[in-house]
Amino acid sequence: MLVIGFRVSTDSVAYCLLTGSKQKPTLISSYIIKLPKEYKRIESLKWLYNEISAICKKCEPALIAIKDTEVMARKGNSYVERLENETVVILAAITNGVKNFYKKVKATIAKDLTGKGKAKYLETSLDTSIFPNFTKLSSNEKEAVLVAWSVLK
Amino acid sequence: MERIKIMSVRFDLKKRLGNGYFGEVWYANEVGLNQICAVKLVPHNKIINQANYFQEAQCLKQAEHSNVVRILDTGNFDKTKIYLSMEYLKNKSLENEASGGFIAITRAKKLMIDVLRGLEHAHQQNILHRDIKPANILIGDSKEGKLSDFGLALPDISKLDLAFIKTNYQYMTHLAPEVSKFADYSKSSDIYVCGVTFYRLINGDSFLPSIDPIDIRQAIKDAKYPDRTRYRDFVPNSLRRFTNKAMNPDVSKRFKSAEEMRHSLEQIGLVSNWNESFLPNGMYWSTSGTLGVITVKKTENCGLWTILAKKRKHRGPLKRITKYCKNKINRKEADSLTKEILQKVVQNRL
């Protein structure tokens, strides 16, 4: 089962392709795509839709997982923009054959990966050495990997 | 016979949109679905692949994408012609829009991003377009660019006789230097052609030097056509480097894929467009947008040049930008200063 994990922000989208199982996941690759500079908002959203559509057509994932905004950060314009970007990601994915999507915050990811429902356990109880280059990834890419890993069967 | 009769009444041909070597394109109504479409009629003897009359339509179908013109139907029109029915785009082609001049730089960027996205998809399907040029980029209803005319996008082109194309000057000016026969054509050659197309869009056709058809291939191989050192003054250096990389005669130094080229273009920030006009003794540029109104005047008097730059943020009179106003300077200084201010405004760095 191929899963794409996304960590969306206002000006970029980090995503990773993950396959295998929860016990034995394989990170195929991870990328960061930056939204084009100086685009109007409407053009950025359309650009993002096209970009995610192309990724989904190319990779044909079974499902996608999105790292949701932490509850404390759910305020302000940047949150609204991030939410709009996430919506576009979901819309592009489901119109291109993806059957389901998940949105998870750190606590839920930790619960699924370590059995303990607190964000701090992602730092303390999770062995990420299973991914050879995990430490070299950016923080957004790491979050994309973890959310994708948490939805693997 | 009856079948042909039925076919011939399927389209109500209303207006001829254009014609070329390969046939005619009509604005038509498809009677069955009562839908407006563009119908390309190609005589049998002009079809490149005589073994498969419908190969262009099949390529279009395979390359189906939001940045590729949509094919609706194909078949025999009558005993001598086939038809390709495609979506009708009322905004016509980029060549119509440019009319030989340059296109606003921010718009050219967006259109090229669209074209590269369509090309990227076609390349993923192992389809080489081989004929990218402004006339083959149509403008969609949301002003997006759409690749059209896949007449040369045939899989087995090396086996076909394409001698007639070598006499087409316009086609030869867009051909990548490494292509001496059609079998040499690669994805990288399509990228080169995108570079040439982009050069034409941001500069206008007047920036293409006039070269004897006999010398054109050598000039392309020597990277003298198009002239990589000559751009409109307001084209920023980042965009010049981008275009020159796409047009690099050395395949290994070009962008590796349409995707890489697109991502590179997307990261070049462009915010303003300049209008350019000639004065009896110089040039005049003006722009209005998020930065307000800015004008730049470069005039010559007795061999010495004057630069006058003015700006207005909101309402009120235009005020001089003292830093960029110079009197009695030589041509080199005047050119350099004008380029600096024009490019800074385009990139929002003023």
XYZ file of C-alpha atoms in Angstrom:
503
model
C 0.000 0.000 0.000
C 1.432 3.363 -1.056
C 0.640 6.296 1.204
C 1.480 9.940 0.653
C 2.024 11.983 3.790
C 1.626 15.743 3.573
C 2.717 18.579 5.825
C 1.139 21.675 4.373
C 2.166 25.208 5.257
C 1.244 28.581 3.821
C 4.088 28.785 1.305
C 5.165 25.190 0.752
C 4.059 21.592 0.896
C 6.296 18.817 2.186
C 5.305 15.336 1.136
C 6.680 11.840 1.283
C 5.907 8.523 -0.358
C 5.736 5.633 2.061
C 5.020 1.977 1.494
C 5.164 -1.278 3.467
C 3.533 -1.851 6.834
C 3.551 -0.108 10.201
C 6.169 -2.585 11.444
C 8.255 -2.398 8.290
C 7.751 0.919 6.516
C 9.834 2.012 3.532
C 10.375 5.657 2.740
C 10.537 5.907 -1.048
C 11.224 9.617 -1.236
C 10.335 12.962 0.247
C 10.086 16.389 -1.323
C 9.239 19.971 -0.557
C 7.365 21.947 -3.180
C 7.310 25.691 -2.812
C 4.309 27.642 -3.996
C 5.295 30.021 -6.802
C 6.342 33.454 -5.654
C 4.199 36.495 -6.289
C 1.111 34.547 -7.353
C -2.298 35.820 -6.394
C -3.990 33.605 -3.821
C -6.432 32.164 -6.337
C -3.601 31.332 -8.721
C -1.608 29.693 -5.943
C -4.536 27.460 -5.043
C -5.019 26.455 -8.666
C -1.300 25.803 -9.016
C -1.361 23.624 -5.904
C -4.377 21.704 -7.197
C -2.573 20.961 -10.462
C 0.604 19.983 -8.633
C -1.094 17.539 -6.253
C -3.201 16.136 -9.109
C -0.022 15.405 -11.069
C 1.578 13.724 -8.034
C -1.496 11.571 -7.384
C -1.809 10.586 -11.061
C 1.854 9.629 -11.152
C 2.052 7.741 -7.849
C -1.522 6.397 -7.528
C -1.541 6.291 -3.709
C -4.126 4.200 -1.868
C -4.671 6.998 0.611
C -3.198 10.235 1.853
C -2.437 11.453 5.360
C -2.126 15.082 6.342
C -0.400 16.436 9.416
C -3.144 18.550 10.922
C -2.601 21.895 12.624
C -2.050 21.549 16.353
C -5.041 22.792 18.353
C -3.108 25.660 19.922
C -2.137 27.011 16.493
C -5.656 27.116 15.093
C -6.027 30.865 14.859
C -5.108 33.752 12.631
C -4.763 34.254 8.904
C -1.903 31.821 8.461
C -4.066 29.046 9.882
C -6.822 29.913 7.423
C -4.360 29.862 4.524
C -2.908 26.554 5.641
C -6.404 25.111 5.949
C -7.257 26.288 2.423
C -4.101 24.646 1.106
C -4.958 21.420 2.937
C -8.448 21.474 1.454
C -7.007 21.833 -2.031
C -4.651 18.913 -1.357
C -7.562 16.724 -0.267
C -9.744 17.818 -3.200
C -6.988 17.161 -5.732
C -6.294 13.759 -4.209
C -9.886 12.532 -4.138
C -10.603 13.732 -7.667
C -7.616 11.729 -8.820
C -8.610 8.367 -7.453
C -7.531 8.485 -3.799
C -10.152 6.621 -1.789
C -9.583 8.045 1.664
C -7.658 10.600 3.670
C -6.635 11.099 7.306
C -5.755 14.222 9.239
C -3.795 13.779 12.423
C -2.168 15.954 15.040
C 1.006 14.931 16.852
C -0.851 13.317 19.757
C -2.863 11.054 17.453
C 0.223 10.149 15.455
C 2.024 9.281 18.700
C -0.898 7.133 19.807
C -0.861 5.200 16.541
C 2.915 4.735 16.485
C 3.837 4.351 20.143
C 0.557 3.507 21.824
C 0.864 6.590 24.030
C -1.286 9.574 23.132
C 1.045 12.484 23.831
C 3.155 14.414 21.335
C 6.310 14.135 23.465
C 6.405 10.368 22.877
C 7.250 11.022 19.230
C 10.568 12.378 20.497
C 11.175 9.971 23.348
C 9.636 6.602 22.485
C 9.753 6.371 18.697
C 12.615 4.670 16.893
C 12.988 6.458 13.563
C 16.277 4.754 12.638
C 14.162 2.512 10.420
C 14.386 5.370 7.897
C 18.073 5.749 7.006
C 18.089 9.492 6.280
C 15.371 10.586 8.671
C 17.604 12.944 10.661
C 18.626 14.766 7.495
C 15.028 15.635 6.583
C 13.530 19.035 7.317
C 11.070 19.260 10.209
C 8.112 19.467 7.811
C 9.291 16.429 5.883
C 9.704 14.537 9.174
C 6.110 15.351 10.107
C 4.932 14.199 6.664
C 6.793 10.900 7.131
C 5.393 10.338 10.619
C 1.795 11.017 9.633
C 2.105 8.680 6.640
C 3.716 6.011 8.803
C 0.884 6.260 11.336
C -1.750 5.299 8.762
C 0.090 2.259 7.414
C -1.600 -1.008 8.323
C -21.533 5.529 -48.952
C -24.391 6.128 -46.574
C -21.948 6.341 -43.705
C -19.998 9.112 -45.409
C -23.189 11.050 -45.964
C -24.019 10.864 -42.288
C -20.473 11.902 -41.388
C -20.550 14.917 -43.652
C -23.528 16.416 -41.875
C -22.204 15.908 -38.371
C -20.547 19.300 -38.387
C -22.052 22.594 -39.306
C -18.869 24.350 -40.437
C -19.384 27.996 -39.577
C -16.095 29.809 -40.028
C -12.588 28.930 -41.124
C -10.156 29.725 -38.310
C -6.982 29.023 -40.201
C -5.163 26.821 -42.631
C -1.674 25.479 -43.078
C 0.336 22.717 -44.662
C -1.582 20.002 -42.837
C -5.082 21.265 -43.605
C -7.717 23.609 -42.260
C -9.220 24.367 -38.870
C -12.886 25.338 -38.685
C -15.134 26.782 -36.025
C -18.045 24.360 -36.138
C -21.110 23.060 -34.407
C -21.282 19.333 -33.854
C -24.884 18.641 -34.748
C -25.292 15.450 -32.727
C -24.402 16.979 -29.348
C -25.126 20.549 -30.406
C -21.711 21.589 -29.145
C -19.306 24.162 -30.476
C -15.910 22.752 -31.377
C -12.837 23.333 -33.489
C -12.587 20.876 -36.357
C -9.272 20.184 -38.015
C -9.665 18.737 -41.495
C -6.602 16.950 -42.827
C -6.439 15.614 -46.403
C -5.336 11.979 -46.538
C -2.262 12.811 -48.593
C -1.048 15.299 -45.938
C -1.188 12.845 -43.057
C 2.350 12.025 -41.987
C 1.746 8.457 -40.928
C -0.110 6.880 -43.823
C -0.335 3.628 -41.861
C -2.510 5.232 -39.183
C -4.608 8.248 -40.158
C -5.764 8.839 -36.593
C -2.434 8.871 -34.824
C -2.531 12.586 -33.962
C -5.924 12.142 -32.323
C -4.634 9.098 -30.445
C -1.631 11.071 -29.183
C -3.911 13.876 -28.022
C -6.106 11.398 -26.202
C -3.108 9.762 -24.552
C -1.740 13.144 -23.498
C -5.093 14.278 -22.071
C -4.414 16.944 -19.448
C -5.804 20.283 -18.323
C -2.905 21.981 -20.148
C -3.334 20.046 -23.385
C -6.143 20.833 -25.786
C -8.941 18.287 -25.406
C -9.787 15.966 -28.280
C -13.488 15.198 -28.650
C -13.707 12.925 -31.653
C -12.019 11.794 -34.849
C -13.010 9.980 -38.005
C -13.346 10.242 -41.767
C -14.867 13.528 -42.848
C -15.312 12.489 -46.462
C -13.479 10.367 -48.999
C -10.430 12.606 -49.004
C -10.146 14.013 -45.498
C -10.145 13.028 -41.845
C -11.367 15.265 -39.058
C -10.202 15.903 -35.515
C -12.823 17.547 -33.392
C -11.340 19.461 -30.449
C -12.528 21.847 -27.773
C -12.973 25.335 -29.168
C -10.985 27.987 -27.301
C -12.276 31.426 -28.108
C -9.107 33.194 -26.927
C -7.174 31.625 -29.821
C -3.414 31.150 -29.690
C -0.546 32.898 -28.019
C 0.685 34.011 -31.415
C -2.596 35.877 -31.901
C -2.227 37.447 -28.479
C 1.404 38.470 -28.960
C 1.018 39.547 -32.610
C 4.801 39.608 -32.928
C 5.265 41.815 -29.867
C 6.191 40.803 -26.348
C 3.810 39.479 -23.724
C 3.668 40.945 -20.212
C 6.441 39.216 -18.335
C 4.272 37.889 -15.479
C 1.772 36.491 -17.961
C 4.507 34.894 -20.074
C 5.777 33.191 -16.939
C 2.365 31.770 -16.044
C 1.721 30.593 -19.590
C 5.100 28.893 -19.785
C 4.417 27.152 -16.461
C 1.156 25.843 -17.945
C 2.871 24.704 -21.128
C 5.602 22.951 -19.167
C 3.019 21.204 -17.042
C 1.266 19.918 -20.167
C 4.590 18.933 -21.694
C 5.645 17.178 -18.496
C 2.505 15.064 -18.708
C 3.060 14.309 -22.411
C 6.672 13.310 -21.690
C 5.473 10.983 -18.933
C 3.387 9.255 -21.598
C 6.525 9.089 -23.785
C 5.085 11.585 -26.243
C 7.439 14.167 -27.746
C 5.612 17.216 -29.054
C 8.310 18.326 -31.555
C 6.494 21.498 -32.579
C 6.161 23.846 -29.605
C 5.767 27.464 -30.654
C 3.443 30.351 -29.747
C 1.016 29.404 -32.529
C 0.595 25.958 -30.953
C -0.163 27.279 -27.482
C -3.854 28.011 -27.136
C -5.400 30.163 -24.431
C -8.096 28.517 -22.300
C -11.140 30.139 -20.774
C -9.291 30.892 -17.518
C -6.453 32.383 -19.597
C -4.348 29.265 -19.032
C -1.997 27.910 -21.678
C -2.839 24.694 -23.511
C -0.554 22.761 -25.804
C -2.074 21.907 -29.138
C -1.148 20.465 -32.528
C 0.349 17.066 -31.865
C 0.756 16.482 -35.598
C 4.451 15.662 -35.222
C 4.123 13.840 -31.903
C 4.280 10.449 -33.542
C 5.978 7.484 -31.877
C 7.771 6.085 -34.912
C 8.771 9.282 -36.616
C 12.183 7.970 -37.700
C 10.519 5.733 -40.259
C 8.552 8.551 -41.841
C 9.454 10.933 -44.617
C 9.608 14.427 -43.218
C 11.721 16.093 -45.877
C 9.082 18.760 -46.428
C 9.587 20.117 -42.914
C 13.230 20.856 -43.597
C 12.108 23.493 -46.081
C 9.995 25.225 -43.436
C 12.090 28.172 -42.209
C 9.900 28.856 -39.179
C 10.223 25.260 -38.017
C 13.974 25.217 -38.523
C 14.391 28.303 -36.311
C 12.897 26.380 -33.385
C 14.781 23.142 -33.913
C 17.304 22.193 -31.220
C 20.946 22.146 -32.399
C 21.407 18.423 -31.732
C 18.522 17.496 -34.065
C 19.784 16.818 -37.549
C 17.250 14.102 -38.259
C 13.959 13.444 -36.538
C 15.219 10.292 -34.860
C 17.573 12.547 -32.840
C 14.669 14.343 -31.244
C 14.469 13.871 -27.470
C 12.662 15.313 -24.459
C 15.578 17.701 -24.101
C 14.899 19.009 -27.627
C 11.358 19.883 -26.522
C 12.872 21.768 -23.574
C 15.149 23.711 -25.926
C 12.128 24.684 -28.010
C 10.297 25.832 -24.868
C 13.291 28.076 -24.199
C 13.102 29.583 -27.679
C 9.340 30.046 -27.321
C 9.800 31.758 -23.976
C 12.501 33.993 -25.462
C 10.045 35.027 -28.171
C 7.305 35.709 -25.636
C 9.310 37.956 -23.331
C 11.158 39.828 -26.082
C 8.888 39.729 -29.103
C 9.830 38.453 -32.531
C 11.767 41.599 -33.377
C 14.554 40.316 -31.118
C 15.110 37.317 -33.374
C 17.877 38.215 -35.811
C 17.150 37.889 -39.487
C 19.353 35.091 -40.806
C 19.654 33.479 -44.197
C 17.875 30.072 -44.135
C 21.119 28.415 -45.272
C 22.994 29.707 -42.214
C 20.300 29.161 -39.643
C 21.380 25.683 -38.507
C 24.970 26.778 -37.964
C 23.835 29.879 -36.057
C 21.709 27.684 -33.787
C 24.623 25.292 -33.180
C 26.889 28.262 -32.348
C 24.284 29.596 -29.896
C 23.978 32.788 -31.941
C 20.322 32.309 -32.738
C 18.448 33.471 -30.735
C 20.950 36.033 -29.420
C 21.460 35.086 -25.755
C 22.993 38.467 -24.908
C 20.069 40.521 -26.150
C 16.965 40.845 -23.995
C 14.548 43.645 -23.320
C 15.992 45.955 -20.667
C 13.402 45.020 -18.056
C 13.983 41.260 -18.266
C 15.717 40.393 -14.972
C 19.015 38.528 -14.969
C 17.442 35.525 -13.230
C 15.000 35.150 -16.118
C 17.788 35.580 -18.697
C 19.813 32.836 -17.015
C 16.735 30.610 -16.933
C 16.012 31.121 -20.646
C 19.646 30.680 -21.652
C 19.854 27.457 -19.663
C 16.815 26.079 -21.488
C 18.384 27.112 -24.822
C 21.856 25.802 -24.015
C 23.255 24.077 -27.135
C 24.868 21.508 -24.831
C 22.128 19.017 -23.894
C 23.839 18.126 -20.600
C 23.646 21.750 -19.423
C 19.937 22.173 -20.112
C 17.150 21.445 -17.668
C 16.887 17.691 -17.278
C 13.109 17.629 -17.541
C 10.088 19.831 -18.126
C 9.359 19.462 -14.418
C 12.781 20.809 -13.408
C 12.378 23.705 -15.830
C 8.926 24.494 -14.474
C 10.048 24.450 -10.838
C 12.942 26.717 -11.711
C 10.629 29.216 -13.398
C 8.152 29.106 -10.535
C 10.811 30.308 -8.115
C 11.595 33.454 -10.102
C 9.634 36.273 -8.496
C 8.107 38.733 -10.964
C 5.597 41.333 -9.835
C 5.360 44.146 -12.361
C 5.067 44.512 -16.100
C 6.466 47.422 -18.050
C 4.839 49.071 -21.017
C 7.466 50.221 -23.457
C 7.178 53.001 -26.012
C 9.543 54.840 -28.287
C 10.163 58.577 -28.135
C 11.726 60.543 -30.997
C 14.961 60.774 -28.994
C 14.729 57.864 -26.575
C 12.517 55.413 -24.743
C 9.739 55.568 -22.190
C 8.578 52.866 -19.779
C 5.607 52.912 -17.445
C 4.049 50.507 -14.996
C 1.175 50.588 -12.569
C 0.239 48.029 -10.000
C 0.903 47.114 -6.411
C 3.980 49.355 -6.352
C 1.995 52.361 -7.582
C 2.737 54.186 -10.815
C 6.350 54.330 -11.963
C 7.664 55.916 -15.147
C 11.157 55.942 -16.597
C 12.226 58.169 -19.453
C 15.563 57.837 -21.232
C 16.299 60.603 -23.705
C 19.288 61.671 -25.755
C 20.460 65.179 -26.528
C 23.682 65.885 -28.444
C 25.115 62.447 -27.614
C 24.448 62.739 -23.878
C 21.651 60.929 -22.092
C 19.158 61.896 -19.427
C 17.283 59.485 -17.183
C 14.132 60.634 -15.457
C 12.444 58.213 -13.083
C 9.222 59.115 -11.308
C 6.987 57.346 -8.843
C 3.573 57.781 -7.299
C 2.399 55.502 -4.515
C -1.279 56.425 -4.297
C -2.948 59.629 -5.472
C -1.102 62.826 -6.210
C 1.564 63.920 -8.642
C 4.447 61.763 -9.782
C 7.582 62.483 -7.796
C 11.159 62.126 -9.005
C 13.177 59.198 -7.689
C 16.335 61.217 -7.129
C 18.621 58.194 -6.948
C 17.739 57.206 -10.495
C 17.535 60.629 -12.132
C 20.746 61.503 -13.977
C 21.676 64.209 -16.451
C 24.273 64.250 -19.194
C 25.621 60.743 -18.840
C 27.051 58.562 -21.589
C 25.085 55.837 -23.304
C 26.680 52.961 -21.403
C 25.848 54.517 -18.041
C 22.334 55.367 -19.200
C 21.699 51.787 -20.383
C 23.056 50.331 -17.172
C 21.001 52.636 -14.946
C 17.799 52.034 -16.918
C 18.262 48.285 -16.725
C 18.855 48.505 -13.004
C 15.683 50.415 -12.238
C 13.495 48.479 -14.677
C 14.659 45.108 -13.377
C 14.365 46.142 -9.738
C 10.750 47.138 -10.254
C 9.950 43.859 -12.033
C 11.341 41.950 -9.061
C 9.903 44.276 -6.398
C 13.354 45.291 -5.174
C 13.135 49.027 -5.684
